[in-house]
C-alpha atoms as a printed R data frame, in Angstrom:
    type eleno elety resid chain resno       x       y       z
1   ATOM     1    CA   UNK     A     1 -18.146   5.124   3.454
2   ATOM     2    CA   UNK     A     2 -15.402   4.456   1.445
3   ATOM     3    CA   UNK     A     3 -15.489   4.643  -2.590
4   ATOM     4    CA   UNK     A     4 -14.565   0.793  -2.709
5   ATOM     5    CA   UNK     A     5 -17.688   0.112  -0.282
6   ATOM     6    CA   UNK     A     6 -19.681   2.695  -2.892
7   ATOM     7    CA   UNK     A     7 -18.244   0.735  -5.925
8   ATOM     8    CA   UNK     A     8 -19.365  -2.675  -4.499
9   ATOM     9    CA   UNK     A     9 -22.568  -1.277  -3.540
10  ATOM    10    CA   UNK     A    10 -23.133  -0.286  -7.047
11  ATOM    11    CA   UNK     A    11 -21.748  -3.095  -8.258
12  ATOM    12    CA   UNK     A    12 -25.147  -5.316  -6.642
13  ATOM    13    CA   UNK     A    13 -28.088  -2.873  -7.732
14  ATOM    14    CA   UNK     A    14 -28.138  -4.961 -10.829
15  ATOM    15    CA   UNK     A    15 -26.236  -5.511 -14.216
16  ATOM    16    CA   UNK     A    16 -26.476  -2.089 -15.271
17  ATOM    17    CA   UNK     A    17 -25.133  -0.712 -12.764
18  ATOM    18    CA   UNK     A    18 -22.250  -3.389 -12.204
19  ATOM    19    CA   UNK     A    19 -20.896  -2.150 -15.645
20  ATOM    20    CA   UNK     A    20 -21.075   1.417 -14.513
21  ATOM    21    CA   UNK     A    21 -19.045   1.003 -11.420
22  ATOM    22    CA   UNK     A    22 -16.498  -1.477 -12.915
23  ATOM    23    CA   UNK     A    23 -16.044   0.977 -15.450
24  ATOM    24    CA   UNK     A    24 -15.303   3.723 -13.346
25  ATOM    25    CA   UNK     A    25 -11.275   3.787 -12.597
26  ATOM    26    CA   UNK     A    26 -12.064   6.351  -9.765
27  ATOM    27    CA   UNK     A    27 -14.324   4.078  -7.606
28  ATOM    28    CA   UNK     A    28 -11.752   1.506  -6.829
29  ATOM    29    CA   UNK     A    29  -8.845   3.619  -6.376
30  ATOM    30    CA   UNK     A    30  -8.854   4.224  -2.971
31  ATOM    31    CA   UNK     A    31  -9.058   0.720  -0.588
32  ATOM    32    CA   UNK     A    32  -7.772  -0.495   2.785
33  ATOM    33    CA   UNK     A    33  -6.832  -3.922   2.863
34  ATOM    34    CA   UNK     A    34  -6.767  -5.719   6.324
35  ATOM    35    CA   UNK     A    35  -4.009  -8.318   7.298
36  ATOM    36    CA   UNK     A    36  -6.845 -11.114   6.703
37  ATOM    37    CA   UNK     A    37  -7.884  -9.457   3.485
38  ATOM    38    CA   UNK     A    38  -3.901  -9.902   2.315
39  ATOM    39    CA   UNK     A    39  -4.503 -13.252   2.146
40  ATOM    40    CA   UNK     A    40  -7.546 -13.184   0.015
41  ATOM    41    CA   UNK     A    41  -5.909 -14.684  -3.563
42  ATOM    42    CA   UNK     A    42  -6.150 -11.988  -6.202
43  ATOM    43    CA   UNK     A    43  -7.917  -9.154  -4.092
44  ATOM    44    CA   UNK     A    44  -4.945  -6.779  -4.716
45  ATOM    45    CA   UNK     A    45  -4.606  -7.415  -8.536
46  ATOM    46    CA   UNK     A    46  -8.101  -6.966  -8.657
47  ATOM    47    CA   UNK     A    47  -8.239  -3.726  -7.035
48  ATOM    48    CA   UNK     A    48  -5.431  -2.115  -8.793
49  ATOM    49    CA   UNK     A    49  -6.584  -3.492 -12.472
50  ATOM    50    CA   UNK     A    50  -9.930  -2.254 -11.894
51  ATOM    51    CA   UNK     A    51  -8.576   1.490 -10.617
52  ATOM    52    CA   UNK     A    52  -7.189   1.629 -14.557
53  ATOM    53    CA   UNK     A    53  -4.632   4.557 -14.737
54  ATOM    54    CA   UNK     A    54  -5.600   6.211 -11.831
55  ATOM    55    CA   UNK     A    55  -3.955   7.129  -9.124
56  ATOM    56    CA   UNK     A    56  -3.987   5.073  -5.847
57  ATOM    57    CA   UNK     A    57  -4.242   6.210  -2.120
58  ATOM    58    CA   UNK     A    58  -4.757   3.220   0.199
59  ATOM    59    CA   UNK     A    59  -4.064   2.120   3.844
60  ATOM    60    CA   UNK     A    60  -2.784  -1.740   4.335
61  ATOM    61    CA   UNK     A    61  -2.289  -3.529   7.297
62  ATOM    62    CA   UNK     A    62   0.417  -6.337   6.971
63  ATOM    63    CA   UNK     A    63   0.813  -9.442   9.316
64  ATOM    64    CA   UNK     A    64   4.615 -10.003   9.437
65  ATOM    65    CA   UNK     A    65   3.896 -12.858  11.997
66  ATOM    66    CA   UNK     A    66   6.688 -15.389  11.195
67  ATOM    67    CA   UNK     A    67   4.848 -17.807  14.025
68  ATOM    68    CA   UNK     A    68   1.259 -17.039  13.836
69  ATOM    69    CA   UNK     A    69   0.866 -20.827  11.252
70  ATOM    70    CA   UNK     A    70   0.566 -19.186   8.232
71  ATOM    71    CA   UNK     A    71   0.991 -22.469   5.792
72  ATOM    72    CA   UNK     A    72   2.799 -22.232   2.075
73  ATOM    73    CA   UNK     A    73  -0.399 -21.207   0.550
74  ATOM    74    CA   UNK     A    74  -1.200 -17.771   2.873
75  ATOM    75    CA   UNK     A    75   2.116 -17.105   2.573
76  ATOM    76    CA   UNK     A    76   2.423 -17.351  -0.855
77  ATOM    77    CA   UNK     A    77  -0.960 -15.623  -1.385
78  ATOM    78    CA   UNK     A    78   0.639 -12.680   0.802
79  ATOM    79    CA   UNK     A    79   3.796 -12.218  -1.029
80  ATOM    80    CA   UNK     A    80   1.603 -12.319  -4.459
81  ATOM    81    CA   UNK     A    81  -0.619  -9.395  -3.399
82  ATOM    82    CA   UNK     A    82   2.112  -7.307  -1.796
83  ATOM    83    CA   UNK     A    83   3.934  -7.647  -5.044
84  ATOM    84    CA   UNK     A    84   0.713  -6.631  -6.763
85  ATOM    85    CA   UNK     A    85   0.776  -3.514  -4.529
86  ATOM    86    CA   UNK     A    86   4.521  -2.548  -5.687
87  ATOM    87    CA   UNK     A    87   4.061  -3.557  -9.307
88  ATOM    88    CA   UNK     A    88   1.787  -0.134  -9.062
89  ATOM    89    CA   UNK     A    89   3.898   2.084  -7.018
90  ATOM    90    CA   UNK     A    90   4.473   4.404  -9.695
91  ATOM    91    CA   UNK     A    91   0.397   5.241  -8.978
92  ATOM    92    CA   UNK     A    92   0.748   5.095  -5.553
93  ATOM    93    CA   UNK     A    93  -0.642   9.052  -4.100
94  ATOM    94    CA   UNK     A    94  -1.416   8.651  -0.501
95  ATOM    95    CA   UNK     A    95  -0.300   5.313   1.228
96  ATOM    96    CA   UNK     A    96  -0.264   3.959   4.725
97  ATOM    97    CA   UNK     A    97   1.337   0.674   5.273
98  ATOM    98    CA   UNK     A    98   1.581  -0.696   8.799
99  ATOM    99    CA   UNK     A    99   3.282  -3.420   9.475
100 ATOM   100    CA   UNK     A   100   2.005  -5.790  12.604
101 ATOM   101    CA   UNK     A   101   3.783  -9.110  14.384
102 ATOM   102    CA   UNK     A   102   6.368  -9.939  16.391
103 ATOM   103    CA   UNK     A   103   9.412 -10.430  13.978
104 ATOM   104    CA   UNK     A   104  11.381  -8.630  11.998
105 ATOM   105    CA   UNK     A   105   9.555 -10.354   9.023
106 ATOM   106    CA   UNK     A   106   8.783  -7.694   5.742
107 ATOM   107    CA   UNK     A   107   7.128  -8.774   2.852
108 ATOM   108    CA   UNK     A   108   8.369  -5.426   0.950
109 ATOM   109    CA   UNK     A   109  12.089  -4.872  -0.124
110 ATOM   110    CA   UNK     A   110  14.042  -1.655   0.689
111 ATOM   111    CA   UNK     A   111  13.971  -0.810  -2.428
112 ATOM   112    CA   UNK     A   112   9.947  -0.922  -2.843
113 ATOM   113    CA   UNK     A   113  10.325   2.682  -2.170
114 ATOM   114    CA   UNK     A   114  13.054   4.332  -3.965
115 ATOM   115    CA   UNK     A   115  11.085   5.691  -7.024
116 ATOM   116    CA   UNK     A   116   7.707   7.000  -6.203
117 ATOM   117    CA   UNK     A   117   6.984   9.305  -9.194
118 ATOM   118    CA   UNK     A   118   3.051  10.222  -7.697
119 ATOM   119    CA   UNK     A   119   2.982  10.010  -3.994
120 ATOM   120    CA   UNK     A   120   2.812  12.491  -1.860
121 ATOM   121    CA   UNK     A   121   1.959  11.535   1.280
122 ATOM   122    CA   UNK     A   122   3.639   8.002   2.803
123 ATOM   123    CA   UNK     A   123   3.332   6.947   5.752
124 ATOM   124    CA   UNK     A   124   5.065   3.281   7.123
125 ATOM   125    CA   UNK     A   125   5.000   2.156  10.918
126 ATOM   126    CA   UNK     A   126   4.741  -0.629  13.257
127 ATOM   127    CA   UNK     A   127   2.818  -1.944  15.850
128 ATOM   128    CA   UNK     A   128   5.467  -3.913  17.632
129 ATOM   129    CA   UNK     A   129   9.131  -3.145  19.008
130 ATOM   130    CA   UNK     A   130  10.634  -5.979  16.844
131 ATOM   131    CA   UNK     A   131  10.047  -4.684  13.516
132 ATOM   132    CA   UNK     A   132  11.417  -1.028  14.420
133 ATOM   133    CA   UNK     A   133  15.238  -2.954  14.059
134 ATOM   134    CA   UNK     A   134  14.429  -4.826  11.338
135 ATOM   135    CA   UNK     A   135  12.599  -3.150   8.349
136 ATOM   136    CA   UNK     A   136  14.763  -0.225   6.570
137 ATOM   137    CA   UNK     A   137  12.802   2.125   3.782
138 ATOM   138    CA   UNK     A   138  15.398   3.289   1.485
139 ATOM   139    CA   UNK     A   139  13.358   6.755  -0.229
140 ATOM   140    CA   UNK     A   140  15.159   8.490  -2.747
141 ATOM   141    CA   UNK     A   141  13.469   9.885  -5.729
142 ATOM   142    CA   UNK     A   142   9.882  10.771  -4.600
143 ATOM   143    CA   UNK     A   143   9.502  14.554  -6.160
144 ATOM   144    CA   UNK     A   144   6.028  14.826  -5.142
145 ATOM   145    CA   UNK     A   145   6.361  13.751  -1.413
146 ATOM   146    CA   UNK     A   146   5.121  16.218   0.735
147 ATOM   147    CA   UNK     A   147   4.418  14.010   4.184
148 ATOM   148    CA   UNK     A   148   6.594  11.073   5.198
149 ATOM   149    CA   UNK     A   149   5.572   9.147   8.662
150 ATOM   150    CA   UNK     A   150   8.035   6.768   9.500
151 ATOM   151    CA   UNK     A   151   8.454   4.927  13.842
152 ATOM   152    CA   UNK     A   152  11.717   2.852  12.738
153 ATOM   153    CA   UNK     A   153  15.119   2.651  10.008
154 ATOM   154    CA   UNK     A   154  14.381   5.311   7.906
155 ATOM   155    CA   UNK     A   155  17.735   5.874   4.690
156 ATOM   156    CA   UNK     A   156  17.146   9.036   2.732
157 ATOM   157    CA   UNK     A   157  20.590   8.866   0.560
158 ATOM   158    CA   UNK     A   158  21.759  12.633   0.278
159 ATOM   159    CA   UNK     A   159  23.632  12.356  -2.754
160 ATOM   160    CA   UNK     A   160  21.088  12.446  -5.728
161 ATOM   161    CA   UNK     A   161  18.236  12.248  -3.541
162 ATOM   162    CA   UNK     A   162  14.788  14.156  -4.875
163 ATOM   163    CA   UNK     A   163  12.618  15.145  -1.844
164 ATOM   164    CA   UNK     A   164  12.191  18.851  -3.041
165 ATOM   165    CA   UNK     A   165   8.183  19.120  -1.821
166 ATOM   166    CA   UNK     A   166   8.868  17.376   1.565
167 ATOM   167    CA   UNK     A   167   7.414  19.745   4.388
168 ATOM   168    CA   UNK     A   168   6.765  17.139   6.379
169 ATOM   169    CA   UNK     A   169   9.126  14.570   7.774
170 ATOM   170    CA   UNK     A   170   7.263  12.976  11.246
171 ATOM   171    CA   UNK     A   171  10.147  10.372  12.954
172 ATOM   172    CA   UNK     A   172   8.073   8.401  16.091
């Protein structure tokens, strides 16, 4: 299992044990987050306050459905734990993000990317034809970034830009 599934599982042996495993950074600092679980209120902030300094590697599925009835709330409730998410990039180590739905809908700006101090391997696709056209990752100062997996707009400025430990650049 995962170390989040460990951490929650050692969380519920009793109260002992809860303070162990919310005490320890490392359990909850690697996660996947579903598109559902994006719209769970403060399940991001949670995650990333209780993985202290440490860093974070972490797959997340987002729903970019413009039509699928999300109401102010769920949307609002996405856009707060996507934020949550960036607030922390400069943790970030090993991240998927894939983006699903049937617009060109992103919840993350361009710029989310630009400065990623820690990761080193990023990887940021689709799962539908419209968001190849409409999502653009702008990646210039990531010095650790060894893999990049992008299937759509990828900008990687040349002037300036800080790639040097890239081995691995995977276009779909």
């Amino acid at each position: 299992g995962s170390r989040l599934g460990e951490a929650l599982r050692l969380s519920a042996v009793n109260r002992n044990w809860r303070h162990v495993a919310l005490n320890r950074h490392s359990l909850w600092s690697s996660f996947y987050i579903s598109d559902n679980a994006f719209r769970c209120a403060g399940l991001v902030e949670t995650l990333v306050d209780r993985s202290g300094d440490e860093e974070l590697s972490f797959f997340a599925r987002i729903d970019c459905h413009d039509s699928n009835g999300l109401d102010a709330l769920d949307s609002l409730v996405l856009q707060r734990n996507v934020s949550q998410l960036v607030e922390a990039k400069n943790r970030w180590r090993s991240v998927t993000l894939v983006f699903t739905g049937d617009t060109a809908y992103s919840p993350l700006p361009p710029t989310a990317f630009v400065h990623l101090p820690c990761v080193e391997y990023l990887a940021i696709m689709t799962e539908s034809h419209f968001l190849e056209e409409g999502i653009v990752v702008l990646v210039e100062r990531a010095p650790a970034l060894q893999t990049l997996v992008v299937d759509f707009n990828l900008i990687v400025p040349y002037r300036g830009a800080v790639l040097s430990k890239l081995t691995r650049l995977d276009c779909r």
